[in-house]
mmCIF file with all atom_site columns, C-alpha atoms in Angstrom:
data_model
loop_
_atom_site.group_PDB
_atom_site.id
_atom_site.type_symbol
_atom_site.label_atom_id
_atom_site.label_alt_id
_atom_site.label_comp_id
_atom_site.label_asym_id
_atom_site.label_entity_id
_atom_site.label_seq_id
_atom_site.pdbx_PDB_ins_code
_atom_site.Cartn_x
_atom_site.Cartn_y
_atom_site.Cartn_z
_atom_site.occupancy
_atom_site.B_iso_or_equiv
_atom_site.pdbx_formal_charge
_atom_site.auth_seq_id
_atom_site.auth_comp_id
_atom_site.auth_asym_id
_atom_site.auth_atom_id
_atom_site.pdbx_PDB_model_num
ATOM 1   C CA . UNK N 1 1   ? 81.886  67.682 53.100 1.00 46.00 ? 256 UNK N CA 1
ATOM 2   C CA . UNK N 1 2   ? 82.053  67.599 49.323 1.00 51.00 ? 257 UNK N CA 1
ATOM 3   C CA . UNK N 1 3   ? 80.544  64.146 48.890 1.00 49.00 ? 258 UNK N CA 1
ATOM 4   C CA . UNK N 1 4   ? 77.594  65.032 51.099 1.00 46.00 ? 259 UNK N CA 1
ATOM 5   C CA . UNK N 1 5   ? 76.936  68.118 48.976 1.00 48.00 ? 260 UNK N CA 1
ATOM 6   C CA . UNK N 1 6   ? 77.150  66.091 45.777 1.00 47.00 ? 261 UNK N CA 1
ATOM 7   C CA . UNK N 1 7   ? 74.603  63.623 47.063 1.00 47.00 ? 262 UNK N CA 1
ATOM 8   C CA . UNK N 1 8   ? 72.326  66.470 48.184 1.00 46.00 ? 263 UNK N CA 1
ATOM 9   C CA . UNK N 1 9   ? 72.410  68.122 44.750 1.00 49.00 ? 264 UNK N CA 1
ATOM 10  C CA . UNK N 1 10  ? 71.734  64.796 43.063 1.00 49.00 ? 265 UNK N CA 1
ATOM 11  C CA . UNK N 1 11  ? 68.752  64.048 45.310 1.00 46.00 ? 266 UNK N CA 1
ATOM 12  C CA . UNK N 1 12  ? 67.315  67.509 44.713 1.00 48.00 ? 267 UNK N CA 1
ATOM 13  C CA . UNK N 1 13  ? 67.568  67.152 40.937 1.00 48.00 ? 268 UNK N CA 1
ATOM 14  C CA . UNK N 1 14  ? 66.139  63.639 40.837 1.00 46.00 ? 269 UNK N CA 1
ATOM 15  C CA . UNK N 1 15  ? 63.323  64.552 43.219 1.00 40.00 ? 270 UNK N CA 1
ATOM 16  C CA . UNK N 1 16  ? 62.475  67.573 41.099 1.00 43.00 ? 271 UNK N CA 1
ATOM 17  C CA . UNK N 1 17  ? 62.281  65.466 37.960 1.00 42.00 ? 272 UNK N CA 1
ATOM 18  C CA . UNK N 1 18  ? 60.045  62.796 39.474 1.00 35.00 ? 273 UNK N CA 1
ATOM 19  C CA . UNK N 1 19  ? 57.776  64.687 41.841 1.00 36.00 ? 274 UNK N CA 1
ATOM 20  C CA . UNK N 1 20  ? 56.804  67.833 39.977 1.00 40.00 ? 275 UNK N CA 1
ATOM 21  C CA . UNK N 1 21  ? 55.588  68.741 36.529 1.00 42.00 ? 276 UNK N CA 1
ATOM 22  C CA . UNK N 1 22  ? 56.615  72.390 36.765 1.00 43.00 ? 277 UNK N CA 1
ATOM 23  C CA . UNK N 1 23  ? 60.057  74.002 36.885 1.00 44.00 ? 278 UNK N CA 1
ATOM 24  C CA . UNK N 1 24  ? 59.499  76.463 39.716 1.00 44.00 ? 279 UNK N CA 1
ATOM 25  C CA . UNK N 1 25  ? 61.833  74.800 42.193 1.00 43.00 ? 280 UNK N CA 1
ATOM 26  C CA . UNK N 1 26  ? 64.383  76.199 44.618 1.00 49.00 ? 281 UNK N CA 1
ATOM 27  C CA . UNK N 1 27  ? 67.843  74.650 44.556 1.00 50.00 ? 282 UNK N CA 1
ATOM 28  C CA . UNK N 1 28  ? 70.486  75.850 46.969 1.00 51.00 ? 283 UNK N CA 1
ATOM 29  C CA . UNK N 1 29  ? 73.960  75.928 45.436 1.00 48.00 ? 284 UNK N CA 1
ATOM 30  C CA . UNK N 1 30  ? 77.296  76.064 47.224 1.00 50.00 ? 285 UNK N CA 1
ATOM 31  C CA . UNK N 1 31  ? 78.719  76.241 50.701 1.00 48.00 ? 286 UNK N CA 1
ATOM 32  C CA . UNK N 1 32  ? 79.761  79.294 52.676 1.00 38.00 ? 287 UNK N CA 1
ATOM 33  C CA . UNK N 1 33  ? 82.885  80.777 51.172 1.00 44.00 ? 288 UNK N CA 1
ATOM 34  C CA . UNK N 1 34  ? 85.946  81.734 53.133 1.00 42.00 ? 289 UNK N CA 1
ATOM 35  C CA . UNK N 1 35  ? 86.994  85.242 54.108 1.00 37.00 ? 290 UNK N CA 1
ATOM 36  C CA . UNK N 1 36  ? 88.308  85.558 50.561 1.00 51.00 ? 291 UNK N CA 1
ATOM 37  C CA . UNK N 1 37  ? 84.770  85.507 49.122 1.00 58.00 ? 292 UNK N CA 1
ATOM 38  C CA . UNK N 1 38  ? 84.918  89.253 48.417 1.00 71.00 ? 293 UNK N CA 1
ATOM 39  C CA . UNK N 1 39  ? 87.541  88.457 45.784 1.00 83.00 ? 294 UNK N CA 1
ATOM 40  C CA . UNK N 1 40  ? 85.118  86.501 43.607 1.00 92.00 ? 295 UNK N CA 1
ATOM 41  C CA . UNK N 1 41  ? 84.182  87.818 40.165 1.00 95.00 ? 296 UNK N CA 1
ATOM 42  C CA . UNK N 1 42  ? 81.193  86.565 38.158 1.00 95.00 ? 297 UNK N CA 1
ATOM 43  C CA . UNK N 1 43  ? 80.937  85.504 34.515 1.00 96.00 ? 298 UNK N CA 1
ATOM 44  C CA . UNK N 1 44  ? 83.163  84.253 31.704 1.00 97.00 ? 299 UNK N CA 1
ATOM 45  C CA . UNK N 1 45  ? 86.800  85.360 31.811 1.00 98.00 ? 300 UNK N CA 1
ATOM 46  C CA . UNK N 1 46  ? 90.362  84.969 30.591 1.00 98.00 ? 301 UNK N CA 1
ATOM 47  C CA . UNK N 1 47  ? 93.475  84.578 32.736 1.00 98.00 ? 302 UNK N CA 1
ATOM 48  C CA . UNK N 1 48  ? 97.242  84.273 32.383 1.00 98.00 ? 303 UNK N CA 1
ATOM 49  C CA . UNK N 1 49  ? 98.671  80.764 32.557 1.00 97.00 ? 304 UNK N CA 1
ATOM 50  C CA . UNK N 1 50  ? 101.725 81.987 34.475 1.00 97.00 ? 305 UNK N CA 1
ATOM 51  C CA . UNK N 1 51  ? 99.473  83.034 37.366 1.00 97.00 ? 306 UNK N CA 1
ATOM 52  C CA . UNK N 1 52  ? 98.039  79.553 37.992 1.00 97.00 ? 307 UNK N CA 1
ATOM 53  C CA . UNK N 1 53  ? 99.484  76.152 38.894 1.00 96.00 ? 308 UNK N CA 1
ATOM 54  C CA . UNK N 1 54  ? 96.351  74.560 40.404 1.00 98.00 ? 309 UNK N CA 1
ATOM 55  C CA . UNK N 1 55  ? 92.668  74.654 39.451 1.00 98.00 ? 310 UNK N CA 1
ATOM 56  C CA . UNK N 1 56  ? 89.686  73.797 41.681 1.00 98.00 ? 311 UNK N CA 1
ATOM 57  C CA . UNK N 1 57  ? 86.288  73.421 40.000 1.00 98.00 ? 312 UNK N CA 1
ATOM 58  C CA . UNK N 1 58  ? 83.090  73.061 42.039 1.00 95.00 ? 313 UNK N CA 1
ATOM 59  C CA . UNK N 1 59  ? 80.151  72.512 39.654 1.00 94.00 ? 314 UNK N CA 1
ATOM 60  C CA . UNK N 1 60  ? 76.596  71.485 40.498 1.00 91.00 ? 315 UNK N CA 1
ATOM 61  C CA . UNK N 1 61  ? 74.603  70.580 37.365 1.00 91.00 ? 316 UNK N CA 1
ATOM 62  C CA . UNK N 1 62  ? 75.852  70.427 33.765 1.00 92.00 ? 317 UNK N CA 1
ATOM 63  C CA . UNK N 1 63  ? 78.889  69.121 31.905 1.00 95.00 ? 318 UNK N CA 1
ATOM 64  C CA . UNK N 1 64  ? 82.508  70.101 32.582 1.00 98.00 ? 319 UNK N CA 1
ATOM 65  C CA . UNK N 1 65  ? 84.952  70.174 29.660 1.00 98.00 ? 320 UNK N CA 1
ATOM 66  C CA . UNK N 1 66  ? 88.654  70.712 30.391 1.00 98.00 ? 321 UNK N CA 1
ATOM 67  C CA . UNK N 1 67  ? 91.101  71.533 27.596 1.00 97.00 ? 322 UNK N CA 1
ATOM 68  C CA . UNK N 1 68  ? 94.846  71.382 28.225 1.00 95.00 ? 323 UNK N CA 1
ATOM 69  C CA . UNK N 1 69  ? 96.771  74.211 26.559 1.00 95.00 ? 324 UNK N CA 1
ATOM 70  C CA . UNK N 1 70  ? 100.266 75.690 26.285 1.00 94.00 ? 325 UNK N CA 1
ATOM 71  C CA . UNK N 1 71  ? 98.928  79.169 25.450 1.00 96.00 ? 326 UNK N CA 1
ATOM 72  C CA . UNK N 1 72  ? 99.814  82.129 27.632 1.00 97.00 ? 327 UNK N CA 1
ATOM 73  C CA . UNK N 1 73  ? 96.234  83.407 27.849 1.00 98.00 ? 328 UNK N CA 1
ATOM 74  C CA . UNK N 1 74  ? 93.445  80.970 28.640 1.00 98.00 ? 329 UNK N CA 1
ATOM 75  C CA . UNK N 1 75  ? 89.658  81.232 28.808 1.00 98.00 ? 330 UNK N CA 1
ATOM 76  C CA . UNK N 1 76  ? 86.829  79.939 30.998 1.00 98.00 ? 331 UNK N CA 1
ATOM 77  C CA . UNK N 1 77  ? 83.205  80.053 29.857 1.00 98.00 ? 332 UNK N CA 1
ATOM 78  C CA . UNK N 1 78  ? 79.733  78.687 30.523 1.00 97.00 ? 333 UNK N CA 1
ATOM 79  C CA . UNK N 1 79  ? 77.114  78.224 27.817 1.00 94.00 ? 334 UNK N CA 1
ATOM 80  C CA . UNK N 1 80  ? 74.262  80.304 29.274 1.00 88.00 ? 335 UNK N CA 1
ATOM 81  C CA . UNK N 1 81  ? 74.062  84.040 28.523 1.00 83.00 ? 336 UNK N CA 1
ATOM 82  C CA . UNK N 1 82  ? 70.695  84.887 30.132 1.00 85.00 ? 337 UNK N CA 1
ATOM 83  C CA . UNK N 1 83  ? 71.927  84.723 33.728 1.00 89.00 ? 338 UNK N CA 1
ATOM 84  C CA . UNK N 1 84  ? 72.014  87.267 36.509 1.00 89.00 ? 339 UNK N CA 1
ATOM 85  C CA . UNK N 1 85  ? 75.352  87.972 38.187 1.00 91.00 ? 340 UNK N CA 1
ATOM 86  C CA . UNK N 1 86  ? 74.355  85.686 41.074 1.00 88.00 ? 341 UNK N CA 1
ATOM 87  C CA . UNK N 1 87  ? 73.564  82.853 38.658 1.00 89.00 ? 342 UNK N CA 1
ATOM 88  C CA . UNK N 1 88  ? 76.820  83.149 36.703 1.00 93.00 ? 343 UNK N CA 1
ATOM 89  C CA . UNK N 1 89  ? 79.955  81.172 37.509 1.00 95.00 ? 344 UNK N CA 1
ATOM 90  C CA . UNK N 1 90  ? 82.105  82.776 40.207 1.00 96.00 ? 345 UNK N CA 1
ATOM 91  C CA . UNK N 1 91  ? 85.901  82.681 40.286 1.00 97.00 ? 346 UNK N CA 1
ATOM 92  C CA . UNK N 1 92  ? 89.040  84.075 41.834 1.00 95.00 ? 347 UNK N CA 1
ATOM 93  C CA . UNK N 1 93  ? 92.787  83.390 41.926 1.00 96.00 ? 348 UNK N CA 1
ATOM 94  C CA . UNK N 1 94  ? 94.603  83.099 45.229 1.00 95.00 ? 349 UNK N CA 1
ATOM 95  C CA . UNK N 1 95  ? 98.104  81.723 45.895 1.00 95.00 ? 350 UNK N CA 1
ATOM 96  C CA . UNK N 1 96  ? 98.307  80.575 42.245 1.00 97.00 ? 351 UNK N CA 1
ATOM 97  C CA . UNK N 1 97  ? 95.103  78.526 42.637 1.00 97.00 ? 352 UNK N CA 1
ATOM 98  C CA . UNK N 1 98  ? 92.196  79.299 40.313 1.00 98.00 ? 353 UNK N CA 1
ATOM 99  C CA . UNK N 1 99  ? 88.873  78.568 42.012 1.00 97.00 ? 354 UNK N CA 1
ATOM 100 C CA . UNK N 1 100 ? 85.741  78.224 39.877 1.00 97.00 ? 355 UNK N CA 1
ATOM 101 C CA . UNK N 1 101 ? 82.293  77.809 41.423 1.00 95.00 ? 356 UNK N CA 1
ATOM 102 C CA . UNK N 1 102 ? 78.908  77.130 39.858 1.00 93.00 ? 357 UNK N CA 1
ATOM 103 C CA . UNK N 1 103 ? 77.317  80.365 41.095 1.00 90.00 ? 358 UNK N CA 1
ATOM 104 C CA . UNK N 1 104 ? 77.239  82.771 43.980 1.00 88.00 ? 359 UNK N CA 1
ATOM 105 C CA . UNK N 1 105 ? 77.555  80.768 47.192 1.00 79.00 ? 360 UNK N CA 1
ATOM 106 C CA . UNK N 1 106 ? 74.199  79.901 48.721 1.00 68.00 ? 361 UNK N CA 1
ATOM 107 C CA . UNK N 1 107 ? 72.254  81.155 45.703 1.00 62.00 ? 362 UNK N CA 1
ATOM 108 C CA . UNK N 1 108 ? 68.819  79.610 45.059 1.00 63.00 ? 363 UNK N CA 1
ATOM 109 C CA . UNK N 1 109 ? 68.017  78.790 41.440 1.00 57.00 ? 364 UNK N CA 1
ATOM 110 C CA . UNK N 1 110 ? 64.295  79.255 40.854 1.00 57.00 ? 365 UNK N CA 1
ATOM 111 C CA . UNK N 1 111 ? 64.175  77.020 37.784 1.00 52.00 ? 366 UNK N CA 1
ATOM 112 C CA . UNK N 1 112 ? 65.663  73.549 37.659 1.00 51.00 ? 367 UNK N CA 1
ATOM 113 C CA . UNK N 1 113 ? 66.458  73.606 33.933 1.00 53.00 ? 368 UNK N CA 1
ATOM 114 C CA . UNK N 1 114 ? 68.060  77.046 34.123 1.00 59.00 ? 369 UNK N CA 1
ATOM 115 C CA . UNK N 1 115 ? 70.499  75.625 36.655 1.00 69.00 ? 370 UNK N CA 1
ATOM 116 C CA . UNK N 1 116 ? 71.922  73.210 34.065 1.00 84.00 ? 371 UNK N CA 1
ATOM 117 C CA . UNK N 1 117 ? 75.055  74.936 32.742 1.00 92.00 ? 372 UNK N CA 1
ATOM 118 C CA . UNK N 1 118 ? 77.956  73.505 30.748 1.00 96.00 ? 373 UNK N CA 1
ATOM 119 C CA . UNK N 1 119 ? 81.453  74.707 31.629 1.00 97.00 ? 374 UNK N CA 1
ATOM 120 C CA . UNK N 1 120 ? 84.512  74.863 29.367 1.00 98.00 ? 375 UNK N CA 1
ATOM 121 C CA . UNK N 1 121 ? 87.885  75.502 31.002 1.00 98.00 ? 376 UNK N CA 1
ATOM 122 C CA . UNK N 1 122 ? 91.232  75.948 29.277 1.00 98.00 ? 377 UNK N CA 1
ATOM 123 C CA . UNK N 1 123 ? 94.007  74.975 31.691 1.00 97.00 ? 378 UNK N CA 1
ATOM 124 C CA . UNK N 1 124 ? 97.807  75.178 31.680 1.00 96.00 ? 379 UNK N CA 1
ATOM 125 C CA . UNK N 1 125 ? 99.216  71.820 30.611 1.00 92.00 ? 380 UNK N CA 1
ATOM 126 C CA . UNK N 1 126 ? 101.148 71.457 33.893 1.00 92.00 ? 381 UNK N CA 1
ATOM 127 C CA . UNK N 1 127 ? 98.467  72.671 36.338 1.00 96.00 ? 382 UNK N CA 1
ATOM 128 C CA . UNK N 1 128 ? 97.004  70.240 38.858 1.00 97.00 ? 383 UNK N CA 1
ATOM 129 C CA . UNK N 1 129 ? 93.214  69.865 38.713 1.00 98.00 ? 384 UNK N CA 1
ATOM 130 C CA . UNK N 1 130 ? 90.546  69.077 41.292 1.00 98.00 ? 385 UNK N CA 1
ATOM 131 C CA . UNK N 1 131 ? 86.920  68.775 40.114 1.00 98.00 ? 386 UNK N CA 1
ATOM 132 C CA . UNK N 1 132 ? 83.851  68.253 42.276 1.00 96.00 ? 387 UNK N CA 1
ATOM 133 C CA . UNK N 1 133 ? 80.408  67.933 40.644 1.00 94.00 ? 388 UNK N CA 1
ATOM 134 C CA . UNK N 1 134 ? 76.850  66.965 41.511 1.00 92.00 ? 389 UNK N CA 1
ATOM 135 C CA . UNK N 1 135 ? 75.286  65.864 38.202 1.00 92.00 ? 390 UNK N CA 1
ATOM 136 C CA . UNK N 1 136 ? 77.730  66.163 35.304 1.00 94.00 ? 391 UNK N CA 1
ATOM 137 C CA . UNK N 1 137 ? 79.673  64.412 32.604 1.00 97.00 ? 392 UNK N CA 1
ATOM 138 C CA . UNK N 1 138 ? 83.348  65.370 32.846 1.00 98.00 ? 393 UNK N CA 1
ATOM 139 C CA . UNK N 1 139 ? 85.826  65.385 29.981 1.00 98.00 ? 394 UNK N CA 1
ATOM 140 C CA . UNK N 1 140 ? 89.551  66.195 30.086 1.00 97.00 ? 395 UNK N CA 1
ATOM 141 C CA . UNK N 1 141 ? 90.896  66.140 26.550 1.00 96.00 ? 396 UNK N CA 1
ATOM 142 C CA . UNK N 1 142 ? 94.522  65.425 27.489 1.00 93.00 ? 397 UNK N CA 1
ATOM 143 C CA . UNK N 1 143 ? 95.878  64.611 30.937 1.00 94.00 ? 398 UNK N CA 1
ATOM 144 C CA . UNK N 1 144 ? 99.320  66.220 30.950 1.00 90.00 ? 399 UNK N CA 1
ATOM 145 C CA . UNK N 1 145 ? 99.286  67.470 34.541 1.00 91.00 ? 400 UNK N CA 1
ATOM 146 C CA . UNK N 1 146 ? 100.880 65.667 37.494 1.00 93.00 ? 401 UNK N CA 1
ATOM 147 C CA . UNK N 1 147 ? 97.771  65.366 39.686 1.00 97.00 ? 402 UNK N CA 1
ATOM 148 C CA . UNK N 1 148 ? 94.060  65.039 38.857 1.00 98.00 ? 403 UNK N CA 1
ATOM 149 C CA . UNK N 1 149 ? 91.305  64.437 41.422 1.00 98.00 ? 404 UNK N CA 1
ATOM 150 C CA . UNK N 1 150 ? 87.635  64.068 40.446 1.00 98.00 ? 405 UNK N CA 1
ATOM 151 C CA . UNK N 1 151 ? 84.551  63.520 42.610 1.00 97.00 ? 406 UNK N CA 1
ATOM 152 C CA . UNK N 1 152 ? 81.102  63.335 41.022 1.00 94.00 ? 407 UNK N CA 1
ATOM 153 C CA . UNK N 1 153 ? 77.665  62.323 42.257 1.00 94.00 ? 408 UNK N CA 1
ATOM 154 C CA . UNK N 1 154 ? 76.399  61.041 38.917 1.00 94.00 ? 409 UNK N CA 1
ATOM 155 C CA . UNK N 1 155 ? 77.820  61.265 35.420 1.00 96.00 ? 410 UNK N CA 1
ATOM 156 C CA . UNK N 1 156 ? 80.454  59.716 33.199 1.00 97.00 ? 411 UNK N CA 1
ATOM 157 C CA . UNK N 1 157 ? 84.089  60.811 33.131 1.00 98.00 ? 412 UNK N CA 1
ATOM 158 C CA . UNK N 1 158 ? 86.312  60.657 30.046 1.00 98.00 ? 413 UNK N CA 1
ATOM 159 C CA . UNK N 1 159 ? 90.067  61.221 30.222 1.00 97.00 ? 414 UNK N CA 1
ATOM 160 C CA . UNK N 1 160 ? 92.504  61.431 27.334 1.00 96.00 ? 415 UNK N CA 1
ATOM 161 C CA . UNK N 1 161 ? 95.966  60.297 28.446 1.00 93.00 ? 416 UNK N CA 1
ATOM 162 C CA . UNK N 1 162 ? 99.271  61.651 27.250 1.00 90.00 ? 417 UNK N CA 1
ATOM 163 C CA . UNK N 1 163 ? 100.773 58.398 25.969 1.00 85.00 ? 418 UNK N CA 1
ATOM 164 C CA . UNK N 1 164 ? 104.306 59.640 26.594 1.00 87.00 ? 419 UNK N CA 1
ATOM 165 C CA . UNK N 1 165 ? 103.580 60.048 30.321 1.00 90.00 ? 420 UNK N CA 1
ATOM 166 C CA . UNK N 1 166 ? 100.927 57.493 31.156 1.00 93.00 ? 421 UNK N CA 1
ATOM 167 C CA . UNK N 1 167 ? 99.108  57.524 34.478 1.00 96.00 ? 422 UNK N CA 1
ATOM 168 C CA . UNK N 1 168 ? 98.538  55.804 37.795 1.00 97.00 ? 423 UNK N CA 1
ATOM 169 C CA . UNK N 1 169 ? 94.800  55.643 38.498 1.00 97.00 ? 424 UNK N CA 1
ATOM 170 C CA . UNK N 1 170 ? 92.663  54.961 41.557 1.00 97.00 ? 425 UNK N CA 1
ATOM 171 C CA . UNK N 1 171 ? 88.981  54.547 40.651 1.00 96.00 ? 426 UNK N CA 1
ATOM 172 C CA . UNK N 1 172 ? 85.937  53.895 42.831 1.00 95.00 ? 427 UNK N CA 1
ATOM 173 C CA . UNK N 1 173 ? 82.236  53.969 41.977 1.00 95.00 ? 428 UNK N CA 1
ATOM 174 C CA . UNK N 1 174 ? 78.948  52.926 43.499 1.00 96.00 ? 429 UNK N CA 1
ATOM 175 C CA . UNK N 1 175 ? 77.512  51.931 40.114 1.00 96.00 ? 430 UNK N CA 1
ATOM 176 C CA . UNK N 1 176 ? 79.714  52.073 37.047 1.00 96.00 ? 431 UNK N CA 1
ATOM 177 C CA . UNK N 1 177 ? 82.783  50.591 35.404 1.00 96.00 ? 432 UNK N CA 1
ATOM 178 C CA . UNK N 1 178 ? 86.216  51.375 34.001 1.00 96.00 ? 433 UNK N CA 1
ATOM 179 C CA . UNK N 1 179 ? 86.429  51.397 30.203 1.00 97.00 ? 434 UNK N CA 1
ATOM 180 C CA . UNK N 1 180 ? 90.090  51.181 29.198 1.00 95.00 ? 435 UNK N CA 1
ATOM 181 C CA . UNK N 1 181 ? 92.750  49.125 27.438 1.00 91.00 ? 436 UNK N CA 1
ATOM 182 C CA . UNK N 1 182 ? 96.433  48.361 27.996 1.00 90.00 ? 437 UNK N CA 1
ATOM 183 C CA . UNK N 1 183 ? 96.848  48.719 31.744 1.00 95.00 ? 438 UNK N CA 1
ATOM 184 C CA . UNK N 1 184 ? 98.148  46.709 34.657 1.00 95.00 ? 439 UNK N CA 1
ATOM 185 C CA . UNK N 1 185 ? 96.372  46.446 38.015 1.00 94.00 ? 440 UNK N CA 1
ATOM 186 C CA . UNK N 1 186 ? 97.871  46.144 41.463 1.00 93.00 ? 441 UNK N CA 1
ATOM 187 C CA . UNK N 1 187 ? 95.555  46.426 44.451 1.00 90.00 ? 442 UNK N CA 1
ATOM 188 C CA . UNK N 1 188 ? 93.352  49.496 44.023 1.00 89.00 ? 443 UNK N CA 1
ATOM 189 C CA . UNK N 1 189 ? 95.570  51.056 41.341 1.00 95.00 ? 444 UNK N CA 1
ATOM 190 C CA . UNK N 1 190 ? 95.599  50.850 37.550 1.00 96.00 ? 445 UNK N CA 1
ATOM 191 C CA . UNK N 1 191 ? 98.802  51.791 35.726 1.00 96.00 ? 446 UNK N CA 1
ATOM 192 C CA . UNK N 1 192 ? 98.891  53.063 32.147 1.00 96.00 ? 447 UNK N CA 1
ATOM 193 C CA . UNK N 1 193 ? 102.242 53.351 30.405 1.00 93.00 ? 448 UNK N CA 1
ATOM 194 C CA . UNK N 1 194 ? 104.887 55.044 32.530 1.00 91.00 ? 449 UNK N CA 1
ATOM 195 C CA . UNK N 1 195 ? 102.381 55.999 35.230 1.00 93.00 ? 450 UNK N CA 1
ATOM 196 C CA . UNK N 1 196 ? 103.662 59.584 35.553 1.00 93.00 ? 451 UNK N CA 1
ATOM 197 C CA . UNK N 1 197 ? 100.301 61.295 36.206 1.00 95.00 ? 452 UNK N CA 1
ATOM 198 C CA . UNK N 1 198 ? 98.423  60.620 39.437 1.00 97.00 ? 453 UNK N CA 1
ATOM 199 C CA . UNK N 1 199 ? 94.660  60.343 38.895 1.00 97.00 ? 454 UNK N CA 1
ATOM 200 C CA . UNK N 1 200 ? 91.942  59.697 41.465 1.00 98.00 ? 455 UNK N CA 1
ATOM 201 C CA . UNK N 1 201 ? 88.304  59.392 40.356 1.00 97.00 ? 456 UNK N CA 1
ATOM 202 C CA . UNK N 1 202 ? 85.307  58.588 42.552 1.00 97.00 ? 457 UNK N CA 1
ATOM 203 C CA . UNK N 1 203 ? 81.649  58.600 41.517 1.00 95.00 ? 458 UNK N CA 1
ATOM 204 C CA . UNK N 1 204 ? 78.302  57.603 42.918 1.00 96.00 ? 459 UNK N CA 1
ATOM 205 C CA . UNK N 1 205 ? 76.910  56.568 39.522 1.00 96.00 ? 460 UNK N CA 1
ATOM 206 C CA . UNK N 1 206 ? 78.993  56.715 36.359 1.00 96.00 ? 461 UNK N CA 1
ATOM 207 C CA . UNK N 1 207 ? 81.610  55.121 34.140 1.00 97.00 ? 462 UNK N CA 1
ATOM 208 C CA . UNK N 1 208 ? 85.213  56.171 33.678 1.00 97.00 ? 463 UNK N CA 1
ATOM 209 C CA . UNK N 1 209 ? 86.606  55.941 30.147 1.00 97.00 ? 464 UNK N CA 1
ATOM 210 C CA . UNK N 1 210 ? 90.341  56.225 29.474 1.00 96.00 ? 465 UNK N CA 1
ATOM 211 C CA . UNK N 1 211 ? 91.417  57.050 25.918 1.00 93.00 ? 466 UNK N CA 1
#
């Protein structure tokens, strides 16, 4: 279960920070991949927007920055260049879904600080997005897509709304708050403007800011 994995990653990172003074620590990343795992490629890449209408991001430690774009060719990159193939991000496209994972499934990072990687993803403006993270701040510069789902163990999330579309938001957190203006609330849902985009955000620890 994704939430269980997020909590596990968070506990491993926090424990490492408090109970050791060295960085020689094993961290297990990822779950067993499906039969399609042979299709994964490692490292930074570009892809064609026409080939993708949904994006799944599974990231363990580090920030995730999502940039909406109308360009035909889009890029995905992480900010570390001293990684082995197993340590690099892994990705593949299947049934018009782009899947991005933190590293090779089941890979053990030997050094806690080396495992902290920041991801930048350019996405088609109409592609649905699902993001799952352990310890990360998440930023989506402009929410133009119809559906966005975010789950994070700890970290703040910032979303820039397309004012012409607005959004309908469901937000839950163990410790955190919503930072936003100009919305109405009904039950568990917050509505911004026309409410065209569906957004669901859940976090263990972290604020959600809507711009």
